[in-house]
Amino acid sequence: MHFQFTQQLRSLLKASSFWQDNYLLLREFKHFRKIVILALIFSILAATFEGVSIGFLLSFLQSLTSPNAQPVQTGIEWFDNLVLGANTSAINRLYRVSSLILLSTWLRVAFNYFGQVYTELSQLHFGDRLRKQIFEQLQSLSLSYFAKTRSGELINTITTEIERIRQGFSGAAFLITRGITTLVYLISMFLISWQLTVISALLFTLLGVGLSNLNARVRESSFGMTTANANFTSTAIEFINGIRTVHSCGTQEFERQRYYKASDKVVSTTTKVVFTWTLVKPIAEGVATTVLVGMIILAFTSLVSNGTLQVASLLTFFFVLFRFIPFVQDINGTRAFLNTLHGSADNIKNLLKSDDKNYFQNGTLQFKALERAINLVSVDFGYDDKNLVLHNITLTIEKGKMTALVGASGAGKTTLADLIPRFYNATEGNVYIDELDIRLFEINSLRRQIAVVSQDTFIFNTDVWQNIAYGTPQATNEQIQEAAKLANALEFILEMPEGFNTQLGDRGVRLSGGQRQRIAIARALLRNPEILILDEATSALDSVSERLIQDSLEKLSVGRTVIAIAHRLSTIAKADKVVVLEAGRIVEQGKYQELLGRKGKLWEYHQMQYYNS
Ligand SMILES: Nc1ncnc2c1ncn2[C@@H]1O[C@H](COP(=O)(O)OP(=O)(O)OP(=O)(O)O)[C@@H](O)[C@H]1O
């Protein structure tokens, strides 16, 4: 029976459009439903005791105003006799009812406290779950998503928008508890005077309907506010990340205008929202007070004067109504606030929804070791549907050999290399590892055997130990030191104030380009990968750094399958195969000397680099 009811409730809930629209957010509740249930139970108890103390209040006022009148009774005989002392003296009843009011008030306060605590906890867990859900989403998306999305917008979603939705949860919980208390008040008022209650309820419902239009406007304007926030965060992050470029290009004024404009837009869109949503509460207050005054006059002129209502009942009724009015205002104000959150909710839902995104499809085959070769067969690739960056690439990368990729900037060398750790999938054609489609492999087992030493190696804001051991957490300090030594990094690490314990700052700002690259080489050495992708730095290093890096790269390459992207031809003269790319197509491949002999593209590059002609 209970099971059936829950099932029905569940299917009813699932069919509702609110559930469907907000499923991506609401599904998170299942992870902390016990806390939500406790919050609800305590809030209901607090509301109930609010009603109970009001019931006693009527008895209390009557004992004060008309001690000789028939005492207020519940109709439950044992309760009226034992608890309210119906047959005892007026003063005795007053003591009893005072004690009961105090007891129910303290209980209400205690339940209120726990209700609030559990509501806060629910809110906290809701934010936590959403943050983690977004992390899972970001990690499972294909890298192409990040090529299209501004990082500032994502950061805005994870921080600002989640925070707003978290507050929204509080608002919703507040709405529920206020709703329950309102119901208890309505029942109490109904018991005192149903006529006055019906009139009040009608008037307040009319008020709610009247405010709906305003709430719809709040909702509409919230979308603009969310877009402005996302744009501002992106602008701020780009400015901070690009601060060196801003200074060196002297574009402070340009950046100031961009930043100010984004910030002004936040102000103007939020102002629009503020003007509408703050209007709701004062309107509600004004109307409610008018209702109250009207009711008092009505009650005195009709109900009390003709004896339908006692003065004590009227006083209690208005006491309840007085407490009730701020609740109605709160409910309307919170409804308006919740409407300001539609933009934020949409923003999070858009990030979490799956039907418009490409996900990384993992394989199951464990990659153990490369036996023969990696083959690219008729591979086309484009970052978007319109423009292909690689055209019809057919290439064999043999085990244990060095394959060098050469070509002008933008020819597609890095893009081609990125297909090997499967950062991207080929748009057409296939990549095979020992004749098996690369998509069959469990990606981490494959990537564990590949190290990429690139131009933009990321240095984390931790110490040198952790930066070198990134991806190899089991490495011992001796192994890390040995890797640093082989990478020619030991000397400069030991010269830093705290040696291996030095914190490297955001994105490794405390390191020079050459030093950063040697940390990356040490990291790769420690991972001891079978396949190595070297993306040579385009920025010129001084000759000492260059020699040190070249030396450490040579040590790193011994006995591995190497794919080297080279700008300086001197670094690839020893390659087993040189592949020349032009505008995404292979125009030549073969041994270095062989290609020179053909006097083709490589020969042209060779002439340009060595003879500058
Ligand atoms: N994430 C990306 N999104 C869209 N287009 C990209 C992306 N990365 C590179 N491209 C484009 O793909 C083309 C090839 O770029 P790629 O970085 O592979 O060239 P490259 O030969 O390695 O150049 P360089 O020698 O300058 O590093 C370029 O036209 C570039 O604009």
XYZ file of C-alpha atoms and ligand atoms in Angstrom:
644
model
C 0.000 0.000 0.000
C 2.723 2.386 1.102
C 4.862 1.237 -1.814
C 2.026 1.827 -4.263
C 1.466 5.307 -2.930
C 5.165 6.199 -3.257
C 5.174 4.791 -6.791
C 2.149 6.858 -7.731
C 3.628 9.952 -6.172
C 6.840 9.352 -8.066
C 5.122 8.910 -11.434
C 2.974 11.983 -10.780
C 6.078 13.957 -9.941
C 7.919 12.727 -13.017
C 5.018 13.663 -15.263
C 4.901 17.240 -13.974
C 6.520 19.787 -16.226
C 8.318 21.367 -13.255
C 10.053 18.061 -12.604
C 10.898 17.581 -16.279
C 12.178 21.131 -16.705
C 14.326 20.968 -13.617
C 15.232 17.284 -13.564
C 18.951 18.026 -13.955
C 18.878 20.049 -10.744
C 16.253 18.142 -8.755
C 17.856 14.713 -9.252
C 20.670 15.851 -6.941
C 18.339 15.744 -3.948
C 18.429 11.989 -3.852
C 21.991 12.160 -2.537
C 20.977 13.919 0.682
C 17.269 13.206 0.919
C 17.528 12.296 4.638
C 18.707 15.818 5.441
C 15.893 17.331 3.361
C 13.314 15.110 5.075
C 14.638 16.123 8.517
C 14.491 19.790 7.476
C 10.873 19.307 6.424
C 9.867 17.375 9.563
C 11.378 19.948 11.916
C 9.849 22.810 9.964
C 6.420 21.170 10.037
C 6.757 20.582 13.794
C 7.780 24.218 14.313
C 4.770 25.374 12.300
C 2.446 23.061 14.209
C 3.618 24.352 17.570
C 3.173 27.878 16.308
C -0.481 26.969 15.747
C -0.735 25.214 19.119
C 0.542 28.259 21.015
C -2.005 30.412 19.168
C -4.765 28.062 20.269
C -3.667 28.508 23.879
C -3.491 32.238 23.352
C -7.239 32.409 22.857
C -7.765 30.642 26.181
C -5.177 32.916 27.810
C -6.836 36.123 26.558
C -10.227 34.917 27.618
C -8.974 34.107 31.140
C -7.710 37.691 31.294
C -10.593 39.562 29.700
C -13.610 37.560 30.911
C -12.527 35.246 33.776
C -16.112 34.308 34.591
C -17.171 33.287 31.097
C -17.340 29.668 29.969
C -13.659 28.600 29.444
C -12.429 27.772 25.931
C -12.543 24.021 25.439
C -11.211 21.621 22.854
C -14.041 19.105 23.263
C -11.554 16.368 24.248
C -12.745 15.684 27.785
C -9.569 14.347 29.410
C -7.513 17.136 27.846
C -9.930 19.872 28.930
C -10.079 18.505 32.499
C -6.497 17.380 33.105
C -4.517 19.853 31.036
C -6.641 22.980 30.697
C -8.281 22.478 34.139
C -11.797 23.273 32.833
C -13.393 22.798 36.258
C -10.829 24.761 38.255
C -10.657 28.451 39.198
C -9.918 31.170 36.624
C -6.476 31.898 38.099
C -5.582 28.204 38.034
C -6.576 28.043 34.363
C -4.500 31.122 33.679
C -1.403 29.473 35.220
C -1.967 26.296 33.287
C -2.495 28.008 29.959
C 0.508 30.309 30.537
C 2.704 27.251 31.163
C 1.348 25.596 28.018
C 2.047 28.711 25.948
C 5.607 28.787 27.266
C 6.127 25.069 26.660
C 4.832 25.174 23.085
C 6.818 28.330 22.361
C 10.066 26.730 23.542
C 9.314 23.616 21.555
C 8.595 25.747 18.508
C 11.887 27.604 18.989
C 13.799 24.328 19.285
C 12.137 22.789 16.204
C 12.687 26.011 14.322
C 16.375 25.850 15.159
C 16.745 22.295 13.879
C 14.579 23.112 10.879
C 16.911 25.964 9.987
C 20.050 23.927 10.573
C 18.872 21.122 8.307
C 17.685 23.579 5.663
C 21.135 25.178 5.652
C 22.749 21.739 5.449
C 20.493 20.765 2.548
C 21.503 23.950 0.776
C 25.165 23.248 1.389
C 24.878 19.711 0.023
C 22.887 20.931 -2.961
C 25.692 23.341 -3.944
C 28.271 20.634 -3.327
C 26.429 18.099 -5.500
C 25.972 20.578 -8.336
C 29.666 21.533 -8.288
C 30.670 17.863 -8.383
C 28.131 17.050 -11.093
C 29.552 19.840 -13.251
C 33.064 18.503 -12.646
C 31.980 15.056 -13.841
C 30.339 16.623 -16.864
C 33.449 18.663 -17.732
C 35.684 15.636 -17.361
C 33.576 13.439 -19.576
C 33.159 15.962 -22.391
C 35.325 15.713 -25.438
C 38.116 18.306 -25.554
C 36.462 19.950 -28.548
C 33.877 21.401 -26.139
C 36.601 23.425 -24.417
C 37.897 24.719 -27.728
C 34.450 26.294 -28.237
C 33.628 27.525 -24.727
C 35.100 30.483 -22.864
C 36.679 29.333 -19.623
C 35.330 32.441 -17.851
C 31.781 31.362 -18.627
C 32.406 27.950 -17.099
C 33.985 29.501 -14.005
C 31.006 31.828 -13.689
C 28.666 28.818 -13.746
C 30.674 26.902 -11.145
C 30.920 29.874 -8.795
C 28.319 32.646 -9.182
C 25.422 30.738 -10.716
C 25.713 27.770 -8.343
C 25.845 30.170 -5.417
C 22.655 31.859 -6.596
C 20.875 28.552 -7.076
C 22.064 27.468 -3.634
C 20.430 30.581 -2.165
C 17.394 29.734 -4.237
C 17.170 26.411 -2.453
C 17.025 28.311 0.832
C 14.302 30.481 -0.662
C 12.325 27.433 -1.756
C 12.690 25.814 1.678
C 11.617 29.091 3.270
C 8.606 29.143 0.985
C 7.631 25.620 2.054
C 7.969 26.272 5.803
C 6.246 29.636 5.518
C 3.537 27.907 3.498
C 3.016 25.320 6.237
C 2.892 27.968 8.967
C 0.480 29.985 6.870
C -1.738 26.940 6.591
C -1.652 26.461 10.367
C -2.544 30.127 10.806
C -5.383 29.819 8.347
C -6.782 26.832 10.230
C -6.518 28.687 13.568
C -8.198 31.737 12.062
C -10.877 29.572 10.508
C -11.673 28.035 13.880
C -12.029 31.487 15.416
C -14.092 33.073 12.641
C -14.652 31.401 9.343
C -16.332 34.501 7.887
C -13.327 36.736 8.507
C -10.951 33.991 7.309
C -12.753 33.469 4.023
C -12.707 37.195 3.305
C -8.975 37.481 4.234
C -8.037 34.414 2.194
C -9.895 35.753 -0.842
C -8.218 39.125 -0.619
C -4.724 37.611 -0.231
C -5.297 35.235 -3.144
C -6.272 38.206 -5.272
C -3.047 39.884 -4.199
C -1.025 36.790 -5.238
C -2.677 36.720 -8.675
C -2.076 40.445 -9.110
C 1.623 39.974 -8.405
C 2.038 37.134 -10.924
C 2.474 39.548 -13.786
C 5.275 41.309 -11.947
C 6.911 37.959 -11.170
C 6.877 37.040 -14.859
C 8.750 40.268 -15.647
C 11.333 39.471 -12.964
C 11.859 36.048 -14.538
C 12.371 37.503 -18.021
C 14.932 40.059 -16.895
C 16.945 37.456 -14.948
C 18.259 35.874 -18.179
C 20.020 39.094 -19.206
C 21.596 39.330 -15.768
C 23.083 35.818 -16.023
C 24.534 36.494 -19.483
C 26.082 39.741 -18.228
C 27.647 37.945 -15.237
C 29.127 35.236 -17.450
C 30.549 37.805 -19.839
C 32.035 39.816 -16.997
C 33.782 36.796 -15.438
C 35.227 35.851 -18.848
C 36.481 39.376 -19.440
C 38.048 39.566 -15.965
C 39.781 36.202 -16.330
C 41.124 37.044 -19.782
C 42.433 40.341 -18.458
C 44.214 38.689 -15.512
C 45.639 35.835 -17.605
C 46.739 38.178 -20.346
C 48.117 40.931 -18.113
C 51.649 40.630 -19.548
C 50.361 40.942 -23.105
C 48.198 43.905 -22.076
C 51.245 45.697 -20.658
C 53.520 44.833 -23.520
C 50.979 45.912 -26.149
C 50.067 49.049 -24.195
C 46.373 48.174 -24.418
C 45.487 49.204 -20.854
C 42.934 51.724 -22.106
C 41.332 49.208 -24.471
C 41.133 46.646 -21.669
C 39.771 49.233 -19.268
C 36.935 50.025 -21.659
C 36.176 46.328 -22.216
C 36.236 45.607 -18.481
C 34.178 48.672 -17.544
C 31.659 47.919 -20.259
C 31.216 44.342 -18.998
C 30.883 45.576 -15.418
C 28.414 48.314 -16.451
C 26.324 45.696 -18.202
C 26.136 43.697 -14.938
C 24.913 46.866 -13.206
C 22.314 47.742 -15.849
C 20.858 44.227 -16.180
C 20.811 43.717 -12.391
C 19.216 47.143 -11.871
C 16.357 46.077 -14.103
C 15.859 42.948 -12.016
C 16.214 44.820 -8.705
C 13.571 47.396 -9.647
C 11.018 44.733 -10.433
C 11.657 42.171 -7.737
C 11.933 44.615 -4.843
C 8.642 46.146 -5.924
C 6.809 42.969 -5.005
C 7.271 43.253 -1.230
C 6.142 46.882 -0.725
C 3.099 46.326 -2.937
C 2.243 43.241 -0.920
C 2.744 45.161 2.329
C 0.594 48.116 1.276
C -2.254 45.919 0.095
C -2.025 43.713 3.205
C -2.247 46.667 5.586
C -5.256 47.986 3.684
C -6.858 44.576 4.004
C -6.125 44.492 7.740
C -7.649 47.916 8.452
C -10.695 47.044 6.347
C -11.140 43.792 8.239
C -10.961 45.463 11.674
C -13.664 47.932 10.714
C -15.784 45.177 9.204
C -15.407 42.935 12.248
C -16.327 45.652 14.735
C -19.258 46.998 12.799
C -20.841 43.652 12.094
C -19.619 40.527 13.903
C -18.801 41.910 17.403
C -21.671 44.356 17.657
C -24.233 41.675 16.816
C -22.594 39.225 19.280
C -21.373 36.654 16.713
C -17.791 37.102 17.953
C -16.327 37.603 21.441
C -13.769 40.353 21.991
C -11.144 37.755 23.052
C -11.690 35.815 19.828
C -11.426 38.995 17.794
C -8.188 39.962 19.547
C -6.732 36.492 18.883
C -7.894 36.621 15.289
C -6.130 39.900 14.691
C -3.057 38.770 16.561
C -2.877 35.806 14.183
C -3.640 37.972 11.169
C -0.942 40.388 12.266
C 1.618 37.600 12.380
C 0.202 36.189 9.192
C 0.676 39.320 7.084
C 4.513 39.368 7.164
C 4.349 35.718 6.147
C 2.292 36.579 3.095
C 4.767 39.337 2.283
C 7.664 36.946 2.755
C 6.031 34.395 0.515
C 5.483 36.936 -2.251
C 8.969 38.437 -1.811
C 10.589 34.997 -1.939
C 8.558 34.044 -4.989
C 9.893 37.154 -6.704
C 13.452 36.345 -5.611
C 13.103 32.794 -6.912
C 12.042 34.256 -10.230
C 15.336 36.150 -10.445
C 17.067 32.754 -10.455
C 15.615 31.420 -13.705
C 18.627 32.662 -15.658
C 21.037 30.917 -13.279
C 19.056 27.688 -13.330
C 19.028 27.735 -17.141
C 22.744 28.393 -17.224
C 23.493 25.349 -15.035
C 20.995 23.147 -16.860
C 22.554 24.077 -20.205
C 25.941 22.975 -18.954
C 24.596 19.756 -17.452
C 22.373 18.641 -20.314
C 23.827 15.969 -22.503
C 21.896 15.930 -25.785
C 23.774 18.858 -27.346
C 27.309 17.797 -26.416
C 29.990 15.416 -27.609
C 31.198 12.974 -25.015
C 34.393 11.071 -24.921
C 33.599 7.427 -25.739
C 36.015 5.227 -23.876
C 37.160 1.798 -25.067
C 37.708 -1.321 -22.953
C 40.890 -2.861 -24.294
C 43.873 -2.409 -21.954
C 46.871 -1.014 -23.784
C 50.011 -2.862 -22.689
C 52.745 -2.000 -25.134
C 53.222 -0.916 -28.712
C 54.249 -3.964 -30.740
C 54.757 -2.652 -34.249
C 53.389 0.728 -35.274
C 50.775 3.458 -35.097
C 49.031 3.921 -38.433
C 46.957 6.851 -39.594
C 44.847 5.856 -42.598
C 43.145 8.529 -44.753
C 42.585 10.763 -41.733
C 40.659 14.028 -42.071
C 40.178 16.255 -39.056
C 38.427 19.548 -38.311
C 37.839 21.343 -34.998
C 34.406 22.263 -36.331
C 32.120 20.913 -39.042
C 33.048 23.547 -41.596
C 36.835 23.710 -41.746
C 39.131 20.739 -42.106
C 42.589 21.202 -40.592
C 44.013 17.820 -41.669
C 43.339 16.266 -45.084
C 43.787 12.654 -46.073
C 46.709 11.882 -43.769
C 48.206 8.413 -44.220
C 51.244 7.822 -42.093
C 53.085 5.043 -40.258
C 54.830 5.789 -36.982
C 57.097 2.852 -36.248
C 57.862 1.507 -32.807
C 61.184 2.652 -31.366
C 61.778 5.134 -34.196
C 61.768 8.912 -34.294
C 59.188 10.461 -36.601
C 59.547 14.211 -37.076
C 56.754 16.545 -38.178
C 57.893 19.645 -40.046
C 55.920 22.460 -41.604
C 54.997 26.109 -41.419
C 53.159 27.469 -38.434
C 49.497 26.425 -38.594
C 50.217 23.535 -40.965
C 48.594 21.115 -38.489
C 51.575 19.469 -36.750
C 50.226 19.774 -33.191
C 46.756 18.758 -34.346
C 48.164 15.607 -35.953
C 50.150 14.730 -32.824
C 47.032 15.302 -30.669
C 45.279 12.430 -32.452
C 47.735 9.912 -30.994
C 46.781 10.291 -27.280
C 43.206 10.628 -28.696
C 42.727 14.200 -27.505
C 40.502 14.339 -30.575
C 38.934 11.716 -32.831
C 39.564 11.707 -36.551
C 36.631 13.235 -38.428
C 37.135 10.741 -41.291
C 39.525 7.809 -41.601
C 41.098 5.915 -38.716
C 44.008 5.821 -36.338
C 45.248 2.284 -35.599
C 47.559 1.027 -32.908
C 49.044 -2.311 -33.992
C 46.155 -2.693 -36.449
C 43.535 -2.065 -33.729
C 41.316 1.010 -33.899
C 42.538 3.488 -31.255
C 38.932 3.902 -30.047
C 38.932 0.325 -28.742
C 41.495 1.113 -26.046
C 40.693 2.165 -22.504
C 42.030 5.670 -22.747
C 43.949 5.933 -19.482
C 45.825 2.713 -20.147
C 46.933 4.245 -23.461
C 47.688 7.718 -22.130
C 49.755 6.285 -19.274
C 52.186 5.120 -21.960
C 52.317 8.479 -23.730
C 54.022 11.613 -22.479
C 53.617 14.968 -24.165
C 56.340 17.549 -23.649
C 54.794 20.598 -25.219
C 55.172 24.326 -25.612
C 52.485 25.000 -23.052
C 53.109 22.466 -20.295
C 50.954 23.351 -17.328
C 52.772 23.959 -14.066
C 50.539 23.645 -10.989
C 50.704 25.975 -8.018
C 52.310 23.383 -5.752
C 55.915 22.529 -4.962
C 58.504 21.100 -7.355
C 58.107 17.568 -5.954
C 54.438 17.416 -6.814
C 54.872 19.111 -10.171
C 57.412 16.559 -11.346
C 55.473 13.637 -9.857
C 52.188 14.816 -11.415
C 50.613 11.641 -12.831
C 53.143 9.415 -10.998
C 52.102 9.787 -7.351
C 53.937 6.624 -6.295
C 57.348 8.074 -7.273
C 59.909 8.286 -4.446
C 61.904 11.435 -3.722
C 65.035 9.722 -5.058
C 63.282 8.946 -8.346
C 62.057 12.534 -8.625
C 65.569 13.861 -7.997
C 67.010 11.447 -10.545
C 64.456 12.586 -13.160
C 65.258 16.226 -12.408
C 68.940 15.465 -12.844
C 68.466 13.749 -16.204
C 66.283 16.657 -17.324
C 69.105 19.099 -16.427
C 66.740 20.721 -13.957
C 68.474 19.791 -10.708
C 70.804 22.763 -10.713
C 68.183 25.484 -10.994
C 65.813 23.676 -8.601
C 68.478 23.568 -5.902
C 69.221 27.252 -6.479
C 65.623 28.204 -5.652
C 65.059 29.405 -2.058
C 63.395 26.225 -0.854
C 64.723 23.795 -3.453
C 62.230 21.032 -4.236
C 59.825 22.498 -1.670
C 59.484 25.798 -3.557
C 55.918 26.643 -4.525
C 55.857 27.397 -8.237
C 53.038 29.985 -8.302
C 50.025 30.203 -10.575
C 50.802 28.475 -13.894
C 54.469 28.331 -12.905
C 55.017 32.080 -13.138
C 58.120 31.726 -10.997
C 59.867 29.737 -13.743
C 61.427 30.791 -17.020
C 60.244 29.184 -20.266
C 63.293 26.912 -20.439
C 62.979 25.929 -16.772
C 59.323 25.123 -17.239
C 60.179 22.887 -20.150
C 62.828 21.037 -18.130
C 60.269 20.395 -15.351
C 58.026 18.969 -18.087
C 60.867 16.743 -19.317
C 61.519 15.524 -15.751
C 57.799 14.782 -15.433
C 57.889 12.760 -18.659
C 61.065 10.908 -17.606
C 59.458 9.881 -14.350
C 56.428 8.506 -16.186
C 58.784 6.441 -18.310
C 56.418 6.411 -21.288
C 56.717 4.177 -24.276
C 55.592 6.850 -26.694
C 56.883 10.375 -26.492
C 55.450 13.437 -28.186
C 57.823 16.373 -28.240
C 56.286 19.679 -29.291
C 59.290 21.948 -29.569
C 59.032 25.437 -28.107
C 58.683 28.056 -30.812
C 60.031 30.773 -28.523
C 63.739 31.207 -28.829
C 65.707 30.059 -25.819
C 69.233 31.234 -25.049
C 71.872 28.891 -26.389
C 72.776 27.434 -22.971
C 69.145 26.573 -22.182
C 68.648 25.206 -25.635
C 71.678 22.946 -25.334
C 70.564 21.740 -21.892
C 67.069 21.004 -23.156
C 68.324 19.321 -26.289
C 70.631 17.200 -24.194
C 67.864 16.149 -21.809
C 65.448 15.463 -24.668
C 67.997 13.153 -26.243
C 68.296 11.234 -22.971
C 64.517 11.092 -22.719
C 64.127 9.790 -26.286
C 66.441 6.781 -25.986
C 64.586 3.528 -26.660
C 61.179 5.147 -27.150
C 58.816 5.776 -30.030
C 59.169 9.512 -30.566
C 56.965 11.930 -32.485
C 58.868 15.212 -32.638
C 57.387 18.481 -33.824
C 60.337 20.584 -34.821
C 60.854 24.174 -35.795
C 64.652 23.982 -35.778
C 65.727 21.476 -38.375
C 68.968 20.784 -36.488
C 66.964 18.924 -33.827
C 65.549 16.391 -36.284
C 68.480 15.670 -38.557
C 68.771 12.282 -36.872
C 65.085 11.401 -37.239
C 64.228 8.056 -38.834
C 61.442 9.666 -40.787
C 60.629 13.275 -41.573
C 57.031 14.170 -42.501
C 56.489 17.549 -44.130
C 53.052 19.078 -43.712
C 51.611 21.932 -45.683
C 48.120 23.318 -45.007
C 47.082 20.068 -43.365
C 48.392 17.730 -46.074
C 51.482 15.552 -46.143
C 53.600 16.803 -49.015
C 56.723 14.740 -48.391
C 57.959 11.962 -46.154
C 61.220 10.060 -45.910
C 64.715 10.273 -44.432
C 66.107 13.767 -43.914
C 69.026 13.474 -46.362
C 66.843 11.695 -48.882
C 64.302 14.526 -48.828
C 67.022 17.148 -49.146
C 68.223 15.334 -52.240
C 64.738 15.653 -53.777
C 64.973 19.436 -53.471
C 61.326 19.679 -52.424
C 59.676 21.429 -49.464
C 62.140 20.253 -46.826
C 64.992 21.480 -48.974
C 63.265 24.910 -49.137
C 62.957 25.036 -45.330
C 66.548 23.887 -45.037
C 67.750 26.639 -47.338
C 65.695 29.234 -45.453
C 66.984 28.195 -42.054
C 70.611 27.708 -42.855
C 71.210 30.183 -45.633
C 68.383 32.625 -44.931
C 67.483 32.793 -48.601
N 41.535 24.342 -30.483
C 41.427 24.753 -31.754
N 40.230 25.128 -32.241
C 40.084 25.523 -33.514
N 41.096 25.593 -34.389
C 42.314 25.246 -33.973
C 42.555 24.803 -32.632
N 43.872 24.524 -32.497
C 44.424 24.772 -33.696
N 43.506 25.195 -34.576
C 43.726 25.532 -35.999
O 44.229 24.376 -36.637
C 45.267 24.714 -37.541
C 46.509 23.876 -37.240
O 46.998 24.243 -35.986
P 48.198 23.480 -35.285
O 48.366 24.038 -33.927
O 47.989 22.035 -35.416
O 49.410 23.924 -36.207
P 50.958 23.719 -35.996
O 51.478 23.263 -37.304
O 51.223 22.871 -34.823
O 51.400 25.216 -35.722
P 52.625 25.779 -34.830
O 53.858 25.375 -35.504
O 52.393 27.244 -34.899
O 52.448 25.218 -33.465
C 45.480 26.202 -37.433
O 44.835 26.823 -38.526
C 44.793 26.591 -36.156
O 44.210 27.849 -36.292
